[in-house]
Amino acid sequence: MQPPFQPAQFDLKAPPDARRIVVAMSGGVDSSVVAALAARTGAETIGVTLQLYDHGAAVGRTGSCCAGQDIRDARAVADRIGIAHYVFDYESRFRDSVIADFADEYMAGRTPIPCVKCNMGVKFTDLFQIARDLGADCLATGHYVRRVEGPQGAELHRAADSARDQSYFLFATTQAQLDYLRFPLGGLPKPQVREIAAELGLSVALKPDSQDICFVPDGDYAKIVRKLRPDADEGGDIVHIDGRLMGTHKGMIHYTVGQRKGLEIGGQAEPLYVVRLDAEARRVIVGPKAALAVSAARLSDINWLGGDFAGPLTAKVRSMAKPVPARLEGDRLVFDAPEYGVAPGQAAVLYAGDRVLGGGWIAATEAALAEAA
């Protein structure tokens, strides 16, 4: 017999007349708890898992997502809570839209965020369509963000647990998607989610969280890039911002803006950092920390969720960075004070307090120091 459950405390916030709910099940504890929450509403609940890469490569591996053991875990949870579960093969789509893009971005001297591309593509586009085709009234996921009904419609907000907040990775969510999506874990701390899973007798209650990049099992992203782009290890020059030749490098894929370690340049009066990457000339440009200061960034593919919001905002330029005061002038994001570690290929996500206003991809930066321009 299942333990007592308090649905009012953990509200799915599904449409009041919802008859069918599709839950994106990755095989982890978060999506498993969401599936249990959905089933407790009384609506017909269907679990859907997208197989994103080869089963064999992920069998028995911890920290993966949507492959191998994860699919079996999702199926076991679905059986436990008594819901239907379907697996759809999206391996080729994931390879072309996420993994290949990941390699291309590194080859172009940018720092990619594959988790955002995955959410934009297979998770919130293809999975969205699958849920629609199944006749679902909403699609629920285990992401740690909050969906809040505002005066102009659904709004995206940061999670109550700042340590688990995933809003940075969901900035590209469209308004139409947000209207259909539900994020029931946004108001909960992770330990409480695991407690719920244990109370419900779910086998994944103690399962480790998935790693940041699910398709890089050992953290060696360079190996993934080399496999897809054999010329990734072609070397080039390391050049100081003042034009001096400082040495040579072993391939652009080993460097990112803000990096200090691994340059193998000794005997300098002050530490040197990667300031920018010139992919066309295969040059790594380095300079002192002051040269990393950025006054503005040009954004591409801006997604706006803020409606007619026109007040002060903050911008977050890395997933682990703190939001800083800035203003958006067309496609140009201007920082109130110089910002460091702003890398092309990353995202700039815009906030008003806890509300996500939208964001865009960092296409180029403007150096705060004239000599670093």
Tab-separated table of C-alpha atoms in Angstrom:
chain	number	residue	atom	x	y	z
A	1	MET	CA	0.000	0.000	0.000
A	2	GLN	CA	1.335	3.421	-0.945
A	3	PRO	CA	1.976	5.974	1.834
A	4	PRO	CA	-0.242	9.030	2.366
A	5	PHE	CA	0.290	11.742	-0.186
A	6	GLN	CA	-0.459	15.444	0.087
A	7	PRO	CA	-1.294	16.659	-3.451
A	8	ALA	CA	-2.068	20.206	-2.284
A	9	GLN	CA	1.534	20.628	-1.106
A	10	PHE	CA	2.971	19.477	-4.445
A	11	ASP	CA	0.585	20.933	-6.998
A	12	LEU	CA	1.170	19.873	-10.609
A	13	LYS	CA	-0.800	22.958	-11.696
A	14	ALA	CA	-2.238	21.049	-14.614
A	15	PRO	CA	-5.245	22.528	-16.435
A	16	PRO	CA	-8.283	22.115	-14.141
A	17	ASP	CA	-10.058	19.892	-16.680
A	18	ALA	CA	-6.941	17.955	-17.734
A	19	ARG	CA	-7.825	14.421	-18.812
A	20	ARG	CA	-4.427	13.331	-20.157
A	21	ILE	CA	-0.907	14.374	-19.085
A	22	VAL	CA	2.335	13.417	-20.806
A	23	VAL	CA	5.438	13.341	-18.605
A	24	ALA	CA	8.963	13.523	-20.039
A	25	MET	CA	10.745	10.669	-18.241
A	26	SER	CA	14.545	10.640	-18.447
A	27	GLY	CA	14.975	7.794	-15.974
A	28	GLY	CA	16.105	10.041	-13.119
A	29	VAL	CA	14.508	10.779	-9.766
A	30	ASP	CA	13.116	14.193	-10.766
A	31	SER	CA	11.036	13.129	-13.762
A	32	SER	CA	9.989	9.968	-11.918
A	33	VAL	CA	8.496	12.023	-9.075
A	34	VAL	CA	6.749	14.253	-11.610
A	35	ALA	CA	5.186	11.165	-13.200
A	36	ALA	CA	3.946	10.056	-9.765
A	37	LEU	CA	2.522	13.527	-9.106
A	38	ALA	CA	0.738	13.496	-12.451
A	39	ALA	CA	-0.725	10.040	-11.841
A	40	ARG	CA	-2.095	11.193	-8.468
A	41	THR	CA	-4.185	13.913	-10.147
A	42	GLY	CA	-6.512	11.272	-11.557
A	43	ALA	CA	-5.769	12.245	-15.167
A	44	GLU	CA	-4.560	9.574	-17.568
A	45	THR	CA	-0.763	9.836	-17.385
A	46	ILE	CA	1.635	8.715	-20.109
A	47	GLY	CA	5.386	8.572	-19.630
A	48	VAL	CA	7.526	9.300	-22.674
A	49	THR	CA	11.263	8.691	-22.940
A	50	LEU	CA	13.371	9.779	-25.895
A	51	GLN	CA	16.315	7.509	-26.645
A	52	LEU	CA	18.974	10.075	-27.516
A	53	TYR	CA	22.099	8.013	-28.042
A	54	ASP	CA	23.275	4.429	-28.310
A	55	HIS	CA	21.911	2.075	-25.654
A	56	GLY	CA	25.102	0.051	-25.391
A	57	ALA	CA	27.361	3.027	-24.773
A	58	ALA	CA	25.401	3.998	-21.668
A	59	VAL	CA	24.546	0.615	-20.162
A	60	GLY	CA	25.555	0.462	-16.509
A	61	ARG	CA	26.879	4.014	-16.511
A	62	THR	CA	25.851	6.511	-13.863
A	63	GLY	CA	25.303	10.148	-14.705
A	64	SER	CA	23.747	9.496	-18.102
A	65	CYS	CA	20.373	10.543	-19.442
A	66	CYS	CA	17.862	9.016	-21.851
A	67	ALA	CA	19.830	5.888	-22.783
A	68	GLY	CA	20.574	2.364	-21.628
A	69	GLN	CA	19.843	1.862	-17.922
A	70	ASP	CA	17.955	5.163	-17.782
A	71	ILE	CA	15.305	3.838	-20.149
A	72	ARG	CA	14.923	0.702	-18.056
A	73	ASP	CA	14.637	2.817	-14.893
A	74	ALA	CA	11.912	4.963	-16.471
A	75	ARG	CA	10.011	1.855	-17.503
A	76	ALA	CA	10.311	0.368	-14.004
A	77	VAL	CA	8.944	3.566	-12.438
A	78	ALA	CA	6.060	3.647	-14.910
A	79	ASP	CA	5.206	0.053	-13.988
A	80	ARG	CA	5.413	0.906	-10.286
A	81	ILE	CA	2.957	3.812	-10.498
A	82	GLY	CA	0.737	2.112	-13.072
A	83	ILE	CA	1.049	4.341	-16.135
A	84	ALA	CA	1.747	3.700	-19.810
A	85	HIS	CA	5.317	4.276	-20.989
A	86	TYR	CA	6.626	4.763	-24.521
A	87	VAL	CA	10.161	5.073	-25.879
A	88	PHE	CA	10.857	7.008	-29.088
A	89	ASP	CA	14.133	6.697	-30.986
A	90	TYR	CA	15.564	10.187	-31.540
A	91	GLU	CA	19.207	9.183	-31.739
A	92	SER	CA	19.852	10.532	-35.262
A	93	ARG	CA	18.012	13.775	-34.539
A	94	PHE	CA	19.996	14.272	-31.332
A	95	ARG	CA	23.262	13.485	-33.084
A	96	ASP	CA	22.614	15.985	-35.879
A	97	SER	CA	21.067	18.817	-33.855
A	98	VAL	CA	23.050	18.600	-30.605
A	99	ILE	CA	26.244	16.541	-30.830
A	100	ALA	CA	27.309	17.719	-34.307
A	101	ASP	CA	26.485	21.309	-33.363
A	102	PHE	CA	28.593	20.874	-30.200
A	103	ALA	CA	31.606	19.901	-32.330
A	104	ASP	CA	31.031	22.675	-34.868
A	105	GLU	CA	30.814	25.334	-32.170
A	106	TYR	CA	34.173	24.314	-30.689
A	107	MET	CA	35.748	24.274	-34.143
A	108	ALA	CA	34.446	27.820	-34.673
A	109	GLY	CA	36.129	29.036	-31.485
A	110	ARG	CA	32.917	29.262	-29.474
A	111	THR	CA	31.935	27.639	-26.174
A	112	PRO	CA	28.727	25.628	-26.729
A	113	ILE	CA	25.903	24.779	-24.316
A	114	PRO	CA	24.467	21.486	-25.592
A	115	CYS	CA	21.850	21.309	-22.809
A	116	VAL	CA	20.150	24.431	-24.183
A	117	LYS	CA	20.218	23.075	-27.739
A	118	CYS	CA	18.694	19.820	-26.488
A	119	ASN	CA	15.898	21.682	-24.697
A	120	MET	CA	15.285	23.836	-27.783
A	121	GLY	CA	15.166	20.804	-30.070
A	122	VAL	CA	14.296	17.275	-29.072
A	123	LYS	CA	12.880	18.084	-25.624
A	124	PHE	CA	10.722	21.164	-26.131
A	125	THR	CA	10.025	20.849	-29.854
A	126	ASP	CA	9.873	17.178	-30.795
A	127	LEU	CA	8.637	15.972	-27.401
A	128	PHE	CA	6.169	18.856	-27.371
A	129	GLN	CA	4.741	17.588	-30.672
A	130	ILE	CA	4.615	13.999	-29.417
A	131	ALA	CA	2.574	15.141	-26.415
A	132	ARG	CA	0.219	17.051	-28.701
A	133	ASP	CA	-0.156	14.029	-30.983
A	134	LEU	CA	-1.009	11.878	-27.956
A	135	GLY	CA	-3.827	14.289	-27.112
A	136	ALA	CA	-2.295	15.502	-23.849
A	137	ASP	CA	-3.592	18.623	-22.136
A	138	CYS	CA	-0.084	19.482	-20.901
A	139	LEU	CA	3.514	18.247	-20.881
A	140	ALA	CA	5.188	17.966	-17.463
A	141	THR	CA	8.967	17.777	-16.898
A	142	GLY	CA	11.348	17.496	-13.953
A	143	HIS	CA	13.152	20.787	-14.578
A	144	TYR	CA	13.800	23.023	-11.583
A	145	VAL	CA	12.040	26.189	-12.730
A	146	ARG	CA	8.690	27.719	-11.859
A	147	ARG	CA	5.797	28.489	-14.171
A	148	VAL	CA	3.810	31.405	-12.736
A	149	GLU	CA	0.510	32.740	-14.041
A	150	GLY	CA	1.054	36.469	-14.508
A	151	PRO	CA	-1.321	39.239	-15.596
A	152	GLN	CA	-0.384	38.667	-19.256
A	153	GLY	CA	-0.164	34.871	-19.150
A	154	ALA	CA	2.326	32.222	-18.117
A	155	GLU	CA	5.742	33.434	-16.937
A	156	LEU	CA	8.995	31.541	-16.411
A	157	HIS	CA	10.649	32.067	-13.006
A	158	ARG	CA	13.734	30.774	-11.263
A	159	ALA	CA	13.379	27.750	-8.985
A	160	ALA	CA	12.894	28.297	-5.273
A	161	ASP	CA	16.064	26.245	-4.679
A	162	SER	CA	18.786	28.466	-6.163
A	163	ALA	CA	21.293	25.600	-6.069
A	164	ARG	CA	19.100	23.580	-8.460
A	165	ASP	CA	17.721	26.395	-10.645
A	166	GLN	CA	17.786	25.487	-14.364
A	167	SER	CA	16.249	28.648	-15.795
A	168	TYR	CA	19.505	29.595	-17.564
A	169	PHE	CA	19.166	26.485	-19.732
A	170	LEU	CA	15.521	27.169	-20.594
A	171	PHE	CA	15.757	30.772	-21.813
A	172	ALA	CA	14.813	29.705	-25.373
A	173	THR	CA	11.442	28.319	-24.273
A	174	THR	CA	8.753	30.000	-26.370
A	175	GLN	CA	5.539	31.451	-25.011
A	176	ALA	CA	3.492	28.766	-26.778
A	177	GLN	CA	5.622	26.050	-25.176
A	178	LEU	CA	5.415	27.700	-21.758
A	179	ASP	CA	1.621	27.809	-21.968
A	180	TYR	CA	1.618	24.012	-22.427
A	181	LEU	CA	4.455	23.020	-20.076
A	182	ARG	CA	4.309	22.290	-16.344
A	183	PHE	CA	7.247	22.225	-13.892
A	184	PRO	CA	5.922	20.860	-10.574
A	185	LEU	CA	9.351	20.638	-8.886
A	186	GLY	CA	10.208	24.332	-9.177
A	187	GLY	CA	9.136	25.106	-5.634
A	188	LEU	CA	10.868	22.123	-3.991
A	189	PRO	CA	14.424	21.496	-2.742
A	190	LYS	CA	16.113	18.413	-4.199
A	191	PRO	CA	16.339	16.514	-0.855
A	192	GLN	CA	12.569	16.746	-0.509
A	193	VAL	CA	12.096	15.352	-4.021
A	194	ARG	CA	14.214	12.334	-3.063
A	195	GLU	CA	12.133	11.918	0.109
A	196	ILE	CA	8.962	11.840	-1.973
A	197	ALA	CA	10.508	9.238	-4.280
A	198	ALA	CA	11.441	7.091	-1.268
A	199	GLU	CA	7.967	7.429	0.262
A	200	LEU	CA	6.433	6.272	-3.018
A	201	GLY	CA	8.801	3.321	-3.204
A	202	LEU	CA	10.445	4.435	-6.447
A	203	SER	CA	13.613	2.515	-7.275
A	204	VAL	CA	15.403	5.694	-8.435
A	205	ALA	CA	15.103	7.533	-5.095
A	206	LEU	CA	18.870	7.419	-4.505
A	207	LYS	CA	19.976	7.434	-8.145
A	208	PRO	CA	22.825	9.945	-8.806
A	209	ASP	CA	22.002	13.060	-10.809
A	210	SER	CA	22.867	13.122	-14.500
A	211	GLN	CA	26.070	14.903	-15.471
A	212	ASP	CA	26.091	18.267	-17.258
A	213	ILE	CA	26.844	16.848	-20.713
A	214	CYS	CA	25.146	13.472	-20.924
A	215	PHE	CA	26.883	12.285	-24.103
A	216	VAL	CA	30.399	12.877	-22.717
A	217	PRO	CA	30.695	9.916	-20.339
A	218	ASP	CA	34.217	10.622	-19.061
A	219	GLY	CA	34.273	14.423	-19.277
A	220	ASP	CA	36.667	14.350	-22.248
A	221	TYR	CA	34.697	16.557	-24.628
A	222	ALA	CA	37.760	16.992	-26.862
A	223	LYS	CA	37.583	13.283	-27.706
A	224	ILE	CA	33.991	13.705	-28.883
A	225	VAL	CA	34.969	16.660	-31.078
A	226	ARG	CA	37.977	14.814	-32.542
A	227	LYS	CA	35.805	11.840	-33.425
A	228	LEU	CA	33.463	14.043	-35.451
A	229	ARG	CA	36.018	16.559	-36.733
A	230	PRO	CA	39.396	14.806	-37.278
A	231	ASP	CA	41.219	18.121	-37.869
A	232	ALA	CA	40.283	19.394	-34.402
A	233	ASP	CA	43.819	18.901	-33.088
A	234	GLU	CA	45.473	21.047	-35.745
A	235	GLY	CA	47.734	23.458	-33.872
A	236	GLY	CA	48.466	27.139	-34.241
A	237	ASP	CA	49.968	30.192	-32.563
A	238	ILE	CA	49.361	31.648	-29.126
A	239	VAL	CA	49.541	35.419	-29.532
A	240	HIS	CA	49.499	38.205	-26.934
A	241	ILE	CA	46.966	40.999	-27.446
A	242	ASP	CA	49.940	43.309	-28.137
A	243	GLY	CA	50.968	41.126	-31.087
A	244	ARG	CA	53.813	39.142	-29.517
A	245	LEU	CA	54.102	35.464	-30.405
A	246	MET	CA	53.996	33.599	-27.085
A	247	GLY	CA	54.103	29.989	-28.231
A	248	THR	CA	52.033	27.328	-29.991
A	249	HIS	CA	48.924	25.374	-29.055
A	250	LYS	CA	47.712	21.824	-29.681
A	251	GLY	CA	44.285	22.612	-31.103
A	252	MET	CA	41.559	25.207	-30.606
A	253	ILE	CA	39.258	22.714	-28.877
A	254	HIS	CA	41.474	22.744	-25.779
A	255	TYR	CA	40.838	26.438	-25.016
A	256	THR	CA	37.992	28.692	-23.973
A	257	VAL	CA	37.666	32.372	-23.065
A	258	GLY	CA	38.809	33.044	-19.504
A	259	GLN	CA	41.038	29.961	-19.326
A	260	ARG	CA	44.322	30.326	-17.458
A	261	LYS	CA	45.641	26.805	-16.959
A	262	GLY	CA	47.093	24.745	-19.789
A	263	LEU	CA	48.621	27.599	-21.767
A	264	GLU	CA	52.152	26.402	-20.970
A	265	ILE	CA	53.586	29.906	-21.157
A	266	GLY	CA	56.100	30.537	-18.395
A	267	GLY	CA	58.281	33.391	-17.285
A	268	GLN	CA	55.610	36.099	-17.493
A	269	ALA	CA	55.359	39.070	-15.139
A	270	GLU	CA	51.625	38.488	-14.676
A	271	PRO	CA	49.243	35.585	-15.329
A	272	LEU	CA	47.855	35.303	-18.847
A	273	TYR	CA	44.320	34.276	-19.803
A	274	VAL	CA	42.607	33.319	-23.047
A	275	VAL	CA	40.993	36.564	-24.187
A	276	ARG	CA	39.499	35.342	-27.466
A	277	LEU	CA	39.840	32.658	-30.111
A	278	ASP	CA	40.500	33.344	-33.794
A	279	ALA	CA	39.234	30.136	-35.380
A	280	GLU	CA	39.926	31.204	-38.963
A	281	ALA	CA	43.623	31.820	-38.248
A	282	ARG	CA	43.728	29.084	-35.555
A	283	ARG	CA	45.129	31.598	-33.083
A	284	VAL	CA	44.630	31.703	-29.334
A	285	ILE	CA	44.851	35.334	-28.175
A	286	VAL	CA	45.966	35.825	-24.576
A	287	GLY	CA	46.377	38.778	-22.238
A	288	PRO	CA	46.202	39.908	-18.606
A	289	LYS	CA	43.018	39.512	-16.586
A	290	ALA	CA	42.078	43.135	-17.270
A	291	ALA	CA	41.792	42.269	-20.972
A	292	LEU	CA	38.907	39.904	-20.181
A	293	ALA	CA	36.703	42.828	-19.145
A	294	VAL	CA	33.729	43.213	-21.500
A	295	SER	CA	31.536	46.302	-21.730
A	296	ALA	CA	28.872	44.871	-24.047
A	297	ALA	CA	27.907	41.800	-26.035
A	298	ARG	CA	25.983	41.374	-29.256
A	299	LEU	CA	23.248	38.747	-29.035
A	300	SER	CA	21.751	36.590	-31.770
A	301	ASP	CA	18.471	34.643	-31.925
A	302	ILE	CA	16.954	36.559	-29.020
A	303	ASN	CA	13.927	34.893	-27.428
A	304	TRP	CA	11.730	37.320	-25.486
A	305	LEU	CA	9.294	36.159	-22.799
A	306	GLY	CA	8.952	39.501	-21.050
A	307	GLY	CA	5.895	40.831	-22.849
A	308	ASP	CA	5.850	44.617	-22.602
A	309	PHE	CA	8.350	44.695	-19.721
A	310	ALA	CA	10.562	47.787	-19.957
A	311	GLY	CA	12.133	48.085	-16.491
A	312	PRO	CA	15.674	47.443	-15.218
A	313	LEU	CA	17.014	43.955	-15.780
A	314	THR	CA	19.952	41.741	-14.920
A	315	ALA	CA	21.901	39.414	-17.197
A	316	LYS	CA	23.515	36.072	-16.520
A	317	VAL	CA	26.284	35.218	-19.015
A	318	ARG	CA	27.322	31.797	-17.677
A	319	SER	CA	25.334	29.072	-15.979
A	320	MET	CA	27.256	29.520	-12.701
A	321	ALA	CA	27.530	33.319	-12.853
A	322	LYS	CA	25.501	35.759	-10.794
A	323	PRO	CA	23.102	38.022	-12.705
A	324	VAL	CA	24.521	41.530	-13.116
A	325	PRO	CA	22.786	44.830	-13.960
A	326	ALA	CA	22.600	45.486	-17.697
A	327	ARG	CA	20.363	46.967	-20.363
A	328	LEU	CA	19.260	45.631	-23.731
A	329	GLU	CA	19.583	48.022	-26.678
A	330	GLY	CA	18.289	46.163	-29.709
A	331	ASP	CA	20.562	43.131	-30.029
A	332	ARG	CA	23.271	44.755	-27.889
A	333	LEU	CA	23.535	43.880	-24.203
A	334	VAL	CA	25.346	46.647	-22.324
A	335	PHE	CA	26.678	45.919	-18.830
A	336	ASP	CA	26.512	48.584	-16.121
A	337	ALA	CA	30.023	47.538	-15.044
A	338	PRO	CA	32.638	45.532	-16.992
A	339	GLU	CA	31.833	41.815	-16.947
A	340	TYR	CA	34.415	39.022	-17.096
A	341	GLY	CA	34.394	35.614	-18.766
A	342	VAL	CA	31.860	36.515	-21.460
A	343	ALA	CA	32.380	33.901	-24.187
A	344	PRO	CA	30.838	33.702	-27.668
A	345	GLY	CA	28.682	30.595	-27.922
A	346	GLN	CA	27.372	30.925	-24.377
A	347	ALA	CA	23.968	32.378	-23.571
A	348	ALA	CA	23.039	35.681	-21.972
A	349	VAL	CA	19.832	35.177	-19.999
A	350	LEU	CA	17.838	38.206	-18.886
A	351	TYR	CA	15.937	38.491	-15.608
A	352	ALA	CA	13.667	40.870	-13.729
A	353	GLY	CA	14.088	39.605	-10.199
A	354	ASP	CA	13.251	35.898	-10.402
A	355	ARG	CA	11.357	36.217	-13.676
A	356	VAL	CA	13.060	35.073	-16.889
A	357	LEU	CA	12.553	37.753	-19.538
A	358	GLY	CA	14.329	35.769	-22.254
A	359	GLY	CA	17.829	35.752	-23.637
A	360	GLY	CA	20.035	35.167	-26.634
A	361	TRP	CA	23.290	33.643	-27.828
A	362	ILE	CA	26.472	35.664	-27.333
A	363	ALA	CA	27.732	36.253	-30.877
A	364	ALA	CA	30.474	38.800	-30.159
A	365	THR	CA	31.828	40.920	-27.307
A	366	GLU	CA	33.136	44.465	-26.942
A	367	ALA	CA	36.302	44.787	-24.867
A	368	ALA	CA	36.271	47.342	-22.053
A	369	LEU	CA	39.960	48.113	-22.659
A	370	ALA	CA	40.879	49.800	-25.925
A	371	GLU	CA	44.114	47.796	-26.260
A	372	ALA	CA	42.153	44.521	-26.055
A	373	ALA	CA	39.726	45.473	-28.829
